[in-house]
Tab-separated table of C-alpha atoms in Angstrom:
chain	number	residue	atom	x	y	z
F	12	UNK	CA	61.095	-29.113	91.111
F	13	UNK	CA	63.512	-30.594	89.301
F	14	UNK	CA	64.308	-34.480	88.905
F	15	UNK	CA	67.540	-35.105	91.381
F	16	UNK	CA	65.713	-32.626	93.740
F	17	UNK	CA	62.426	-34.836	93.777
F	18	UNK	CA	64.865	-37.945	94.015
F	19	UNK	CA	66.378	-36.311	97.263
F	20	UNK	CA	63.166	-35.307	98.635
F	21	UNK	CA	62.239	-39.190	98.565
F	22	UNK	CA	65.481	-40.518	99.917
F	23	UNK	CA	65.355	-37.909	102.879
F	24	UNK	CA	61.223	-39.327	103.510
F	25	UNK	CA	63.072	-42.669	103.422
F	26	UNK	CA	65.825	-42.016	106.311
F	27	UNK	CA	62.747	-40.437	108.420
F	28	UNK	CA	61.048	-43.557	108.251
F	29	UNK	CA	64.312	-45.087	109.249
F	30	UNK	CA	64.834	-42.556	111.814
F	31	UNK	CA	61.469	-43.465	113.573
F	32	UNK	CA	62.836	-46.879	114.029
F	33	UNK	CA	65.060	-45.523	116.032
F	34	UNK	CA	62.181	-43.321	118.015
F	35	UNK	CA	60.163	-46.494	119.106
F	36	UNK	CA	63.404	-48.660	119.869
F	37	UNK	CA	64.808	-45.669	122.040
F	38	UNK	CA	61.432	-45.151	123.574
F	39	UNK	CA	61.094	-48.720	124.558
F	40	UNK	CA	64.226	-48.832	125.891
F	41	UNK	CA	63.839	-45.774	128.382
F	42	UNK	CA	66.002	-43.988	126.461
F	43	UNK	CA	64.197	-40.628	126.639
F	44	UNK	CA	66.843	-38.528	125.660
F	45	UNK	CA	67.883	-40.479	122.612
F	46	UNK	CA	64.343	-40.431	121.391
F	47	UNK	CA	64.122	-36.209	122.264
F	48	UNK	CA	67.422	-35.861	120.209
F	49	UNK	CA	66.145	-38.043	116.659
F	50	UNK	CA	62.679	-36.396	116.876
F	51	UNK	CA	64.938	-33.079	117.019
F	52	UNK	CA	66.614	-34.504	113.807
F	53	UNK	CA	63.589	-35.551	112.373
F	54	UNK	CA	61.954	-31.520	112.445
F	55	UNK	CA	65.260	-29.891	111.191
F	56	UNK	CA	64.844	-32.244	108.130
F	57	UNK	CA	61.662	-31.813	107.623
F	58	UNK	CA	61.367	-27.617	107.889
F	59	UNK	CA	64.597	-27.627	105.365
F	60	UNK	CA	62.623	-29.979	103.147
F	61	UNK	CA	59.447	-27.700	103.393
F	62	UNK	CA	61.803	-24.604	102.762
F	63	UNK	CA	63.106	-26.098	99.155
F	64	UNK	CA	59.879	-27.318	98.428
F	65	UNK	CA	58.147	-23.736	99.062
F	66	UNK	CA	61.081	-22.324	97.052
F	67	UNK	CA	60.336	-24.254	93.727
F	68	UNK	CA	56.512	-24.710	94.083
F	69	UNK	CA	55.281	-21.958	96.284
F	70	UNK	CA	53.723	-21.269	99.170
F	71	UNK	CA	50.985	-23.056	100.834
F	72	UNK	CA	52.076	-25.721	98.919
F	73	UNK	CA	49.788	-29.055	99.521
F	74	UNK	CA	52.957	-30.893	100.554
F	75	UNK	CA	54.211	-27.821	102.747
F	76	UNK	CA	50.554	-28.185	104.339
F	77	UNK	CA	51.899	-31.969	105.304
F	78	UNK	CA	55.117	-31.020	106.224
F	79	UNK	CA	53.811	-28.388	108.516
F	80	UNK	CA	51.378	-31.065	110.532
F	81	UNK	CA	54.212	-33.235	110.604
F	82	UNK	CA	56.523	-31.128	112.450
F	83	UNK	CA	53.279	-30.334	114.804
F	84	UNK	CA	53.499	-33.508	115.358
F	85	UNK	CA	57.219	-34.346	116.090
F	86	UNK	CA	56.867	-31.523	118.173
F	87	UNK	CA	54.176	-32.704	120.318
F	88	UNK	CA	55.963	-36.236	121.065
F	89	UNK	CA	58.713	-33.926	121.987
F	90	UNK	CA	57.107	-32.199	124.473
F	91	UNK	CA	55.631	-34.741	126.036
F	92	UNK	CA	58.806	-36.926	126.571
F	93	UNK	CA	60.392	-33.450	127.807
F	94	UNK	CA	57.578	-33.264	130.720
F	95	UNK	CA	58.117	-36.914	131.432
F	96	UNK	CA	54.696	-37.623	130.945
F	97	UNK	CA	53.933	-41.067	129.411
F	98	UNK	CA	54.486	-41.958	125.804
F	99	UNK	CA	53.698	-44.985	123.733
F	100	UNK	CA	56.491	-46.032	121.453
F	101	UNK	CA	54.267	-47.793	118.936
F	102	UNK	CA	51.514	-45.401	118.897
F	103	UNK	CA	54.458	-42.432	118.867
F	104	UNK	CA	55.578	-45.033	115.653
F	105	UNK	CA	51.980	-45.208	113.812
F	106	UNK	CA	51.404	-41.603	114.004
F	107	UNK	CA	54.963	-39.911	112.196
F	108	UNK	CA	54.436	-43.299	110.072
F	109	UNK	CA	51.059	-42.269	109.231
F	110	UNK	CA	52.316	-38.747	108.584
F	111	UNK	CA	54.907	-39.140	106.969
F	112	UNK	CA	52.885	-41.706	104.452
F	113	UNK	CA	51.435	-38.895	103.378
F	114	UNK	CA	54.384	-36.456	102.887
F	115	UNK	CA	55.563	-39.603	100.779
F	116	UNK	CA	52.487	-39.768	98.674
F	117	UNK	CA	52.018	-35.927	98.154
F	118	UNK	CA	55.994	-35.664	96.511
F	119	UNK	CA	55.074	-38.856	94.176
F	120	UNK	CA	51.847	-37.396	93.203
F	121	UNK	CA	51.906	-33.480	93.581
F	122	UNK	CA	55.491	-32.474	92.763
F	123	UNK	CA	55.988	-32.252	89.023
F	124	UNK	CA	59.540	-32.512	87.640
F	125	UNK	CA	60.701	-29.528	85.589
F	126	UNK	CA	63.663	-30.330	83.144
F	127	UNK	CA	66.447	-28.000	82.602
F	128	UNK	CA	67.703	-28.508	79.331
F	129	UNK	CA	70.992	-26.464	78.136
F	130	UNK	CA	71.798	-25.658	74.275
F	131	UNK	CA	75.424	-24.903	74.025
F	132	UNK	CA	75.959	-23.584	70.160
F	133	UNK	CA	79.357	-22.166	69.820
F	134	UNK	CA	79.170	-20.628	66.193
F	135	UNK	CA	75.821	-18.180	65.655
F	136	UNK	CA	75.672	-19.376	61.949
F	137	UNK	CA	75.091	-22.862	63.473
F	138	UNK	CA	71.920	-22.243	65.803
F	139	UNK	CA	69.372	-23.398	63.013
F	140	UNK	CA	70.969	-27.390	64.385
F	141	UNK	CA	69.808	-26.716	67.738
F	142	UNK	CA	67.228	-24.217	67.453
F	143	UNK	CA	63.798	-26.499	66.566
F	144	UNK	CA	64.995	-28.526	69.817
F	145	UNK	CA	65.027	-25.646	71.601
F	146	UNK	CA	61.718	-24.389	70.676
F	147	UNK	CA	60.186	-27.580	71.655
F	148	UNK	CA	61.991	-27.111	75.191
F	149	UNK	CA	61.061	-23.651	75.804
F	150	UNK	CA	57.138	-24.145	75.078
F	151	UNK	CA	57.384	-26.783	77.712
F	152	UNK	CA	55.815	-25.663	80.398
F	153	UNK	CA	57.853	-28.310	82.419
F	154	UNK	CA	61.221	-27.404	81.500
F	155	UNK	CA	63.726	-24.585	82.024
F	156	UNK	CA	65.643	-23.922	78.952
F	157	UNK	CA	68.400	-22.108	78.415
F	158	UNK	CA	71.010	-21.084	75.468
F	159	UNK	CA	74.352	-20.491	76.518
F	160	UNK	CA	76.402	-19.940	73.806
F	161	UNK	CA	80.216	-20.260	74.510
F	162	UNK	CA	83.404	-19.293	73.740
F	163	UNK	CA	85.795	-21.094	71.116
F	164	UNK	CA	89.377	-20.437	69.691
F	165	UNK	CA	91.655	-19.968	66.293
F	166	UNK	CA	94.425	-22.416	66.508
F	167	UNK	CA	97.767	-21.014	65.284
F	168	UNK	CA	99.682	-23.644	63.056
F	169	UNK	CA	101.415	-25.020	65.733
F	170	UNK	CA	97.828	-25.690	67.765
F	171	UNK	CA	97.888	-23.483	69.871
F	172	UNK	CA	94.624	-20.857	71.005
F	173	UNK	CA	94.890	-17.874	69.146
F	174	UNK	CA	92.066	-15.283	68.765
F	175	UNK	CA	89.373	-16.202	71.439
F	176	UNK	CA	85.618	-15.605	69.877
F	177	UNK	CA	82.010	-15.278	71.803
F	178	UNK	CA	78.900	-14.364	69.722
F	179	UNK	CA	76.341	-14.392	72.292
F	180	UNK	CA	75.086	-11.233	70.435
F	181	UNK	CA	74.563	-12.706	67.196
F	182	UNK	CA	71.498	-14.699	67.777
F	183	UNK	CA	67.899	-14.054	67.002
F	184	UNK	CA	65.830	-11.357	69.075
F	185	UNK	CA	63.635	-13.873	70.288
F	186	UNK	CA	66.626	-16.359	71.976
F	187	UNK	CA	67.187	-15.633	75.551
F	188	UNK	CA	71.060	-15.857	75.842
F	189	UNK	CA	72.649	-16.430	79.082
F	190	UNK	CA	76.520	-15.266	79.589
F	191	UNK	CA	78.287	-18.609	80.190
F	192	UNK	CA	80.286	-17.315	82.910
F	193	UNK	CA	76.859	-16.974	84.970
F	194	UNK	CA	75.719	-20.356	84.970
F	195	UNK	CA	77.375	-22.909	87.451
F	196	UNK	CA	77.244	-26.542	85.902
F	197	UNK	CA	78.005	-27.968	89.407
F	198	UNK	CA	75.478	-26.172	90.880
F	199	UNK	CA	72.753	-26.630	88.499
F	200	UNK	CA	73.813	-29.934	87.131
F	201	UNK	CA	71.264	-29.855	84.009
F	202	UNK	CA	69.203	-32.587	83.181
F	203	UNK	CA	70.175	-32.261	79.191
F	204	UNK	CA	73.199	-30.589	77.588
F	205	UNK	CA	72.580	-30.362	74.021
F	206	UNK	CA	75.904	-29.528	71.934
F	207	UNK	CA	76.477	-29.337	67.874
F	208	UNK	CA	80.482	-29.267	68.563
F	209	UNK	CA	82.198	-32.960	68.788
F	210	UNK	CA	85.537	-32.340	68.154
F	211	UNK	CA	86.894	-31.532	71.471
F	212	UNK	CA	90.812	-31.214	71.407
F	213	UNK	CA	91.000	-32.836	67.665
F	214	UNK	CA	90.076	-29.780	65.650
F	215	UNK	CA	93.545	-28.205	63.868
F	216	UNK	CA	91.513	-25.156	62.916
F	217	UNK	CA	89.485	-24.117	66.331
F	218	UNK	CA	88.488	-25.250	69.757
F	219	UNK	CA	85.711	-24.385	72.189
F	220	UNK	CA	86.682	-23.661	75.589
F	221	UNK	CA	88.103	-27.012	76.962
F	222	UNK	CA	85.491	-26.457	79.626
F	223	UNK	CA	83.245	-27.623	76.788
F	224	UNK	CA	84.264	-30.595	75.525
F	225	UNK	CA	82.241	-33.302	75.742
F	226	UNK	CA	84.255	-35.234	77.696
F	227	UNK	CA	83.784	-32.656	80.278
F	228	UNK	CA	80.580	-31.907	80.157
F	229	UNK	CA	79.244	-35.408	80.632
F	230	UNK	CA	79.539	-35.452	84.280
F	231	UNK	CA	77.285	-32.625	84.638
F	232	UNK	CA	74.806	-33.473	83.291
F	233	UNK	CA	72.059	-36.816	83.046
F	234	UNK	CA	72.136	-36.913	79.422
F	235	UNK	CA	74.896	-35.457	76.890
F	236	UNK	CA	73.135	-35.163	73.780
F	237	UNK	CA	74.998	-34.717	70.301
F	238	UNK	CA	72.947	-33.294	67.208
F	239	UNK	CA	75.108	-32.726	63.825
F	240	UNK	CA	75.578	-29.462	62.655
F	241	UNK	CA	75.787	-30.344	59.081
F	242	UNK	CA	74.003	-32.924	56.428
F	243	UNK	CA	75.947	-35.357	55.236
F	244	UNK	CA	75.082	-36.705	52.010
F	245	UNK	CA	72.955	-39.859	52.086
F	246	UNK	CA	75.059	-43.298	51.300
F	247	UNK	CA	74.041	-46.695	51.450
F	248	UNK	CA	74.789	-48.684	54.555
F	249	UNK	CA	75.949	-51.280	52.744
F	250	UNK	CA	78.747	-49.235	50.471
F	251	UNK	CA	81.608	-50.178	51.866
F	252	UNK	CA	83.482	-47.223	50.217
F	253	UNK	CA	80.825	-44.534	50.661
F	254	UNK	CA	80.819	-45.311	54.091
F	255	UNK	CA	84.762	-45.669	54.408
F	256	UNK	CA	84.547	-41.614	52.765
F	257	UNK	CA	82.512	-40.241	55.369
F	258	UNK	CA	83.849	-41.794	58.747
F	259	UNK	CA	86.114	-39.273	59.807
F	260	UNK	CA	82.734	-37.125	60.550
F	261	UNK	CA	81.553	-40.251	62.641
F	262	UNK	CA	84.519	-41.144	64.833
F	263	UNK	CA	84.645	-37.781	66.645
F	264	UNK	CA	84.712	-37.291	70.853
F	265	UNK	CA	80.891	-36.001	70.682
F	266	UNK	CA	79.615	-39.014	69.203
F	267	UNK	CA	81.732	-41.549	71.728
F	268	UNK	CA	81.035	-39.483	74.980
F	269	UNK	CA	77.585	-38.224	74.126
F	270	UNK	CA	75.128	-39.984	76.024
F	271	UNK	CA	72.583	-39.352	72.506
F	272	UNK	CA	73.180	-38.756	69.057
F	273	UNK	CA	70.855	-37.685	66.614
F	274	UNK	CA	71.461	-37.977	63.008
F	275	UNK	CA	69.390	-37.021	60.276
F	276	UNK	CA	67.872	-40.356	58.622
F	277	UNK	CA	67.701	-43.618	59.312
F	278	UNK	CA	69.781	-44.535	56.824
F	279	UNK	CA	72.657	-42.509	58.571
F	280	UNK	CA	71.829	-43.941	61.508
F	281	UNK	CA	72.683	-47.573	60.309
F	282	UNK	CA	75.859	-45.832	58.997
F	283	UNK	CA	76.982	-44.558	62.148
F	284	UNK	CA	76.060	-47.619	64.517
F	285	UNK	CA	78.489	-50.096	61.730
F	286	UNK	CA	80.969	-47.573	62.054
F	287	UNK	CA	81.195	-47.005	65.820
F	288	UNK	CA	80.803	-50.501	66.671
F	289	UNK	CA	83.816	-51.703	64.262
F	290	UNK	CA	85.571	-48.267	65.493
F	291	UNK	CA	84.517	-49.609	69.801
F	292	UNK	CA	85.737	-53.260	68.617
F	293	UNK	CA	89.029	-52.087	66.900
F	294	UNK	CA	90.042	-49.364	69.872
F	295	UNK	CA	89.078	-52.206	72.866
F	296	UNK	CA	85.845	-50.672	73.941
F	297	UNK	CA	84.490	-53.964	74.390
F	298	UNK	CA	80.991	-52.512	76.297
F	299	UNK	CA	80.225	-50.292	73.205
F	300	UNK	CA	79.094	-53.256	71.484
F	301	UNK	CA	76.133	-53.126	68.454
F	302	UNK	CA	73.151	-52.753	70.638
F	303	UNK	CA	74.822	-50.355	72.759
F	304	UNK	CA	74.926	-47.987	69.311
F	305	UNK	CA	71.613	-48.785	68.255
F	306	UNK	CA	70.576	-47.364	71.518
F	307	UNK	CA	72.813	-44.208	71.517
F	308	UNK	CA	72.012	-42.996	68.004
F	309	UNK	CA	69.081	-41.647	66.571
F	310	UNK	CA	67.588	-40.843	63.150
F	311	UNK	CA	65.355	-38.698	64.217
F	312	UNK	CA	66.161	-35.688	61.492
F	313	UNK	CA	68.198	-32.999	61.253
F	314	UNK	CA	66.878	-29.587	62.765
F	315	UNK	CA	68.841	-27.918	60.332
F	316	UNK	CA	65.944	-29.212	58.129
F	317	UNK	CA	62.732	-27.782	60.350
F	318	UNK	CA	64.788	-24.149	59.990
F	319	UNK	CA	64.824	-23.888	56.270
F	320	UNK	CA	61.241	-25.399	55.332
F	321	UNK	CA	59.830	-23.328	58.501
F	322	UNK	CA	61.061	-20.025	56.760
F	323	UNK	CA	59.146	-18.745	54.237
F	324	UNK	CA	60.743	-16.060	51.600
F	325	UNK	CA	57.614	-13.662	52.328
F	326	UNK	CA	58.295	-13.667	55.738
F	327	UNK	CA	62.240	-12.350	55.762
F	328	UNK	CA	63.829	-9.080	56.136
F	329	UNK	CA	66.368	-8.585	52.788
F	330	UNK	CA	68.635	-5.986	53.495
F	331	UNK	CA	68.488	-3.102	51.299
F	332	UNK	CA	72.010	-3.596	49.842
F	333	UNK	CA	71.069	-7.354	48.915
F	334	UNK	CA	68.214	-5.923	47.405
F	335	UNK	CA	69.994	-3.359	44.953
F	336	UNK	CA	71.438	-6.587	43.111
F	337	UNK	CA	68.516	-8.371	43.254
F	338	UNK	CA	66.020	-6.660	42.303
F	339	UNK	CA	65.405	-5.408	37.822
F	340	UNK	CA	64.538	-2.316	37.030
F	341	UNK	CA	60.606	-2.815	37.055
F	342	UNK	CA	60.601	-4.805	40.768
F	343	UNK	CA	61.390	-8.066	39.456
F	344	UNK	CA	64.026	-10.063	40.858
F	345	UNK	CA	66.745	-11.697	38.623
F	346	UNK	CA	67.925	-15.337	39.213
F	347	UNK	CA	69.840	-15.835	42.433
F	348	UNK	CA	73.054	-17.675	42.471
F	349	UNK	CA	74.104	-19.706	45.900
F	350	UNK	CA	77.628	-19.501	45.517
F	351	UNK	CA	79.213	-21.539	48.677
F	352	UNK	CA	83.049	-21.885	49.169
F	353	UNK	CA	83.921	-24.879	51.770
F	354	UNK	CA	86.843	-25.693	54.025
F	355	UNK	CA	87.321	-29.099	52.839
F	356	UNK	CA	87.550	-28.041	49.014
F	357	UNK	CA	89.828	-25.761	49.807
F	358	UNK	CA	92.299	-27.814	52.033
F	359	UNK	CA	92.483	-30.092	48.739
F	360	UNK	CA	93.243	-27.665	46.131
F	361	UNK	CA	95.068	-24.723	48.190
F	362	UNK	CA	95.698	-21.829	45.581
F	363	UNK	CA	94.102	-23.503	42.743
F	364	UNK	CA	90.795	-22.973	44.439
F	365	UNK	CA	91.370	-19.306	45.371
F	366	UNK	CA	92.078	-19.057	40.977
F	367	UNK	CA	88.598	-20.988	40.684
F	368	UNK	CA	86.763	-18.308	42.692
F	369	UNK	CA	88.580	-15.790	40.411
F	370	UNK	CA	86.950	-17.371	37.792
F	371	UNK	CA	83.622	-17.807	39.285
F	372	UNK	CA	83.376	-13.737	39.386
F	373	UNK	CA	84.425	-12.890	36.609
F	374	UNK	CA	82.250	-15.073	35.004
F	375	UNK	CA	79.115	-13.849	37.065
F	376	UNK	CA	80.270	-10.281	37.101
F	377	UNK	CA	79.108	-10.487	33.111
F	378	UNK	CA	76.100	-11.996	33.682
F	379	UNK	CA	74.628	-9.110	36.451
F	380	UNK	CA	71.461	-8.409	34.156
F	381	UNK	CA	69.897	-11.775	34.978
F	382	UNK	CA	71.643	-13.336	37.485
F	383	UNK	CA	72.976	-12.295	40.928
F	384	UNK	CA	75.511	-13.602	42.774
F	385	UNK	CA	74.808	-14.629	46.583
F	386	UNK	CA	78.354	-15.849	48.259
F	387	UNK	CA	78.336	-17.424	50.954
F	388	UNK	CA	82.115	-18.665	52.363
F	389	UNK	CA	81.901	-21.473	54.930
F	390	UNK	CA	81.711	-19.632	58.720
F	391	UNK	CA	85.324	-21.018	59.361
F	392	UNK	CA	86.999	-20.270	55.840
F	393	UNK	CA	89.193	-17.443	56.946
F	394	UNK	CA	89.974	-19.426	60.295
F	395	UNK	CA	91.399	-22.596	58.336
F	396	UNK	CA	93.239	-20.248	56.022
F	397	UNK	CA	94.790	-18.801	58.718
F	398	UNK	CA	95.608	-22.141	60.512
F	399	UNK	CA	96.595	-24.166	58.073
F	400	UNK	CA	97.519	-22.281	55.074
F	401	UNK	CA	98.952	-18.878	56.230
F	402	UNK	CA	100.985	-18.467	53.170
F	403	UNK	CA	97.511	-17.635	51.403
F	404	UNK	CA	95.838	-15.501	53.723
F	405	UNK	CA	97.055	-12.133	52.239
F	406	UNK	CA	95.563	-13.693	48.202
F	407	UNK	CA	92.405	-14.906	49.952
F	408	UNK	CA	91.349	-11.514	52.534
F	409	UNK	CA	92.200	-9.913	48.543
F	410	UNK	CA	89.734	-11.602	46.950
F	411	UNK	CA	87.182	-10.877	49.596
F	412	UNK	CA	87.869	-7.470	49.688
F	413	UNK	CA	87.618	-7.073	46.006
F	414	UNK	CA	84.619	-8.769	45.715
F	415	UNK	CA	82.940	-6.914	48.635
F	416	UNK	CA	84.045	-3.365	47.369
F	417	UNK	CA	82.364	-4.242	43.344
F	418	UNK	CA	79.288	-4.495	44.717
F	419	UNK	CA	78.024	-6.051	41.542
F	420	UNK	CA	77.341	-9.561	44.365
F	421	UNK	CA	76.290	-9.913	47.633
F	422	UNK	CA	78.990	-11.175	50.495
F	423	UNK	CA	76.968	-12.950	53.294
F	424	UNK	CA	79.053	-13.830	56.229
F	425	UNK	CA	75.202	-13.379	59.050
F	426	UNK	CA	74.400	-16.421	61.286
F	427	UNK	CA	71.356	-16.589	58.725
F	428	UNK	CA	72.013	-19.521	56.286
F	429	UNK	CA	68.363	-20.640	55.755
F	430	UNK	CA	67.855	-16.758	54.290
F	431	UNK	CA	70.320	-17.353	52.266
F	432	UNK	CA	68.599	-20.767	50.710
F	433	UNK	CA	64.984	-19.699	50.876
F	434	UNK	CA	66.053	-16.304	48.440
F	435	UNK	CA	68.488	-18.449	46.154
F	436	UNK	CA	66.809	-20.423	42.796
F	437	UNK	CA	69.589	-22.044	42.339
F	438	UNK	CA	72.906	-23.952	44.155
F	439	UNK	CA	76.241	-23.826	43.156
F	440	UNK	CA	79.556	-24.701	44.513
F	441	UNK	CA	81.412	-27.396	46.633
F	442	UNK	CA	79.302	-30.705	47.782
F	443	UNK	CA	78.406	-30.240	51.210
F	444	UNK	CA	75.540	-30.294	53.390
F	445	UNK	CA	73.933	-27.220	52.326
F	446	UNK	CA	73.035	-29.091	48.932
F	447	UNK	CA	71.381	-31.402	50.934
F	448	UNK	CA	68.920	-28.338	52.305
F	449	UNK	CA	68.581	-27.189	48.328
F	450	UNK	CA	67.455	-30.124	47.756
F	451	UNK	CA	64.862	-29.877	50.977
F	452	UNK	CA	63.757	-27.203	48.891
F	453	UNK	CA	63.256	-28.138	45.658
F	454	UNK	CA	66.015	-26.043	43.686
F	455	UNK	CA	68.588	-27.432	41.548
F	456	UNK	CA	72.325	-27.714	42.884
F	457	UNK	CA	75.310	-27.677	40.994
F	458	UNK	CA	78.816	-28.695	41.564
F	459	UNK	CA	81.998	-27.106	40.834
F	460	UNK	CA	84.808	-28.680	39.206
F	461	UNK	CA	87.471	-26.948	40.674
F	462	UNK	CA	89.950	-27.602	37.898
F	463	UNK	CA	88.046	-26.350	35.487
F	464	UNK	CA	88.941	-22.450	35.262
């Protein structure tokens, strides 16, 4: 049963123990028909109660049982007041009291509360931030779980939706996915709502359904809970400017409406509760205060983290054409490259970047005996291009489809980044949180200086 459903249960035991109040005083007052029609009341509430009981723990349920011998014996007192025969209003009292005692006791003690816990991921690529959470849900025997990815948007330049995107089918065999059109948030009203997406309406490049923004979502649900979908890298709390370079991922919708957040170190934790309170204190939230933070965000780790060092490189499925530039002549496999392309770096440097990426192949297109190159563009490259840069969509879809048509490289654009890091030996491209993964790993990372090309 779930929690609000067991909280119900005990509020409607509570107004039948005010109802029998009313039973006695009626009684005693020769009110015989008042008493018939609240011990009338009294069985309707208790056969609907048995009914949603029976429906979420079975039947013959031991609080059914009691529910059952209960109505026997409403129904008795009901008789007998109908046949005008004599009835004691305290001993009518002290037995649905004593009965109803142990309805009480049996939905404290016998009922268990299941959790339903909802993952909303919007992007397949970005699963692996949820998907360790979700495990630990869904071997719970006490919780529902369910994955519902949903639908998000291109903006056009102007900000308005564009292209509308759903990639329910992209996840894992194993992942249950349920259509988000066929789950009712009013009805259900989930006890957790787990999202990776805080941007809401503040995101020039795309949007998730507004249905979906976190503002919305929190009153559905008991607990809103916020888990990054990237690794920022570590700072110290105390650097003012470090921090000053990173707060623009901190002071997001998801992070102020979220009920949770969970970062990935302790560290980052101290660096988000300075931030937020300074941000609550500058913008008037005056309740947010520093012990409100240090309550709403967590360092528990980033599950981004349990997805790479869970997969093991003897364990994946390479696809054949990833394997016809990896692999020498006599089986062995030559050096590969983790080339990754960001958003961010690109914003920045515009066309000079798209050049540097020019470079980058031609550079490893030499080098194909030893080395092979594994790129990997951010999951919203094209999308920002498009939004925010349209005047360099036409060089940059020519760059991918040169490089895809070579085949000297491998293009990865699958939801499956930590592939992608357990087959690489080495990182290089823009900083971002997949160096902070590498380094999970063990491999060396290095940066690219854009302007040198």
């Amino acid at each position: 049963m779930r929690k609000a459903q067991k909280v119900q249960a005990g509020q409607l035991t509570d107004l039948l123990g005010r109802v029998h109040d009313g039973i006695r005083m009626s009684i005693e007052a020769g009110q015989k028909e008042a008493a018939m029609n609240f011990l009338g009341q009294c069985q309707d509430a208790a056969i609907n109660l048995g009914e949603t009981i029976e429906e979420t723990e079975g039947e013959g349920f031991v609080t059914v049982t009691l529910l059952e011998a209960y109505c026997e014996t409403v129904y008795q007192l009901y008789e007998k007041l109908r046949q005008n025969q004599s009835v004691s209003a305290n001993k009518a009292h002290k037995s649905l009291k004593k009965s109803l005692a142990q309805i009480k006791n049996s939905i404290k003690n016998d009922i268990q509360v299941r959790i339903e816990a909802v993952f909303l991921p919007y992007k397949a690529s970005m699963w692996d931030s949820l998907e360790s959470v979700w495990k630990a849900a869904d071997e719970d025997p006490n919780c529902d779980a369910y994955v519902i990815p949903i639908p998000y948007y291109d903006r056009n330049p102007d900000g308005s939706f564009r292209e509308e995107h759903y990639e329910g089918d992209q996840y894992p065999d194993y992942v249950p996915v349920t259509w988000y059109k066929d789950y009712d948030f009013e009805q259900h009203k989930p006890d957790l709502v787990f999202i990776h997406n805080p941007y809401d309406e503040c995101n020039y490049v795309t949007s998730v359904h507004p249905f979906f923004y976190s503002k919305n979502l929190k009153q559905y649900t008991e607990k809103l809970v916020y888990i990054l979908y990237f690794i920022l890298g570590e700072v110290d709390p105390d650097n003012e400017e470090a921090v000053k370079g990173i707060e623009h991922f901190i002071t997001v919708p998801g992070v102020i409406y979220a009920d949770q957040v969970v970062v990935q170190s302790e560290d980052m934790r101290k660096v988000y509760v300075n931030v937020m309170t300074r941000y609550a204190k500058e913008s008037g939230l005056d309740s947010m205060d520093k012990k409100y933070w240090e309550e709403k965000v967590l360092g528990l780790g980033s599950p981004k983290v349990d997805k790479v060092l869970s997969t093991k490189k003897e364990d994946l499925e390479i696809p054949e054409d990833w394997l016809k530039v990896i692999e020498k002549p006599d089986g062995s496999w030559k050096k590969v490259i983790f080339y990754n392309t960001t958003v961010s770096a690109f914003l920045r440097y515009g066309e000079q970047y798209l050049k540097k990426m020019q470079d980058v192949f031609r550079v490893f297109k030499k080098n194909t005996d030893d080395v092979t190159l594994l790129w990997r563009p951010h999951p919203l490259m094209k999308a920002t291009i498009g939004s925010m840069r349209p005047d360099l969509v036409e060089q940059y879809n020519e760059i991918v489809k040169e490089y895809k048509s070579d085949g000297w490289g491998i293009y990865d654009n699958t939801t499956e980044m930590d592939r992608a890091i357990v087959v690489s030996d080495i990182y290089y491209g823009d900083m971002s949180s997949i160096v902070q993964l590498e380094k999970s790993k063990v491999k060396m990372s290095i940066i690219q200086n854009i302007l040198n090309h």
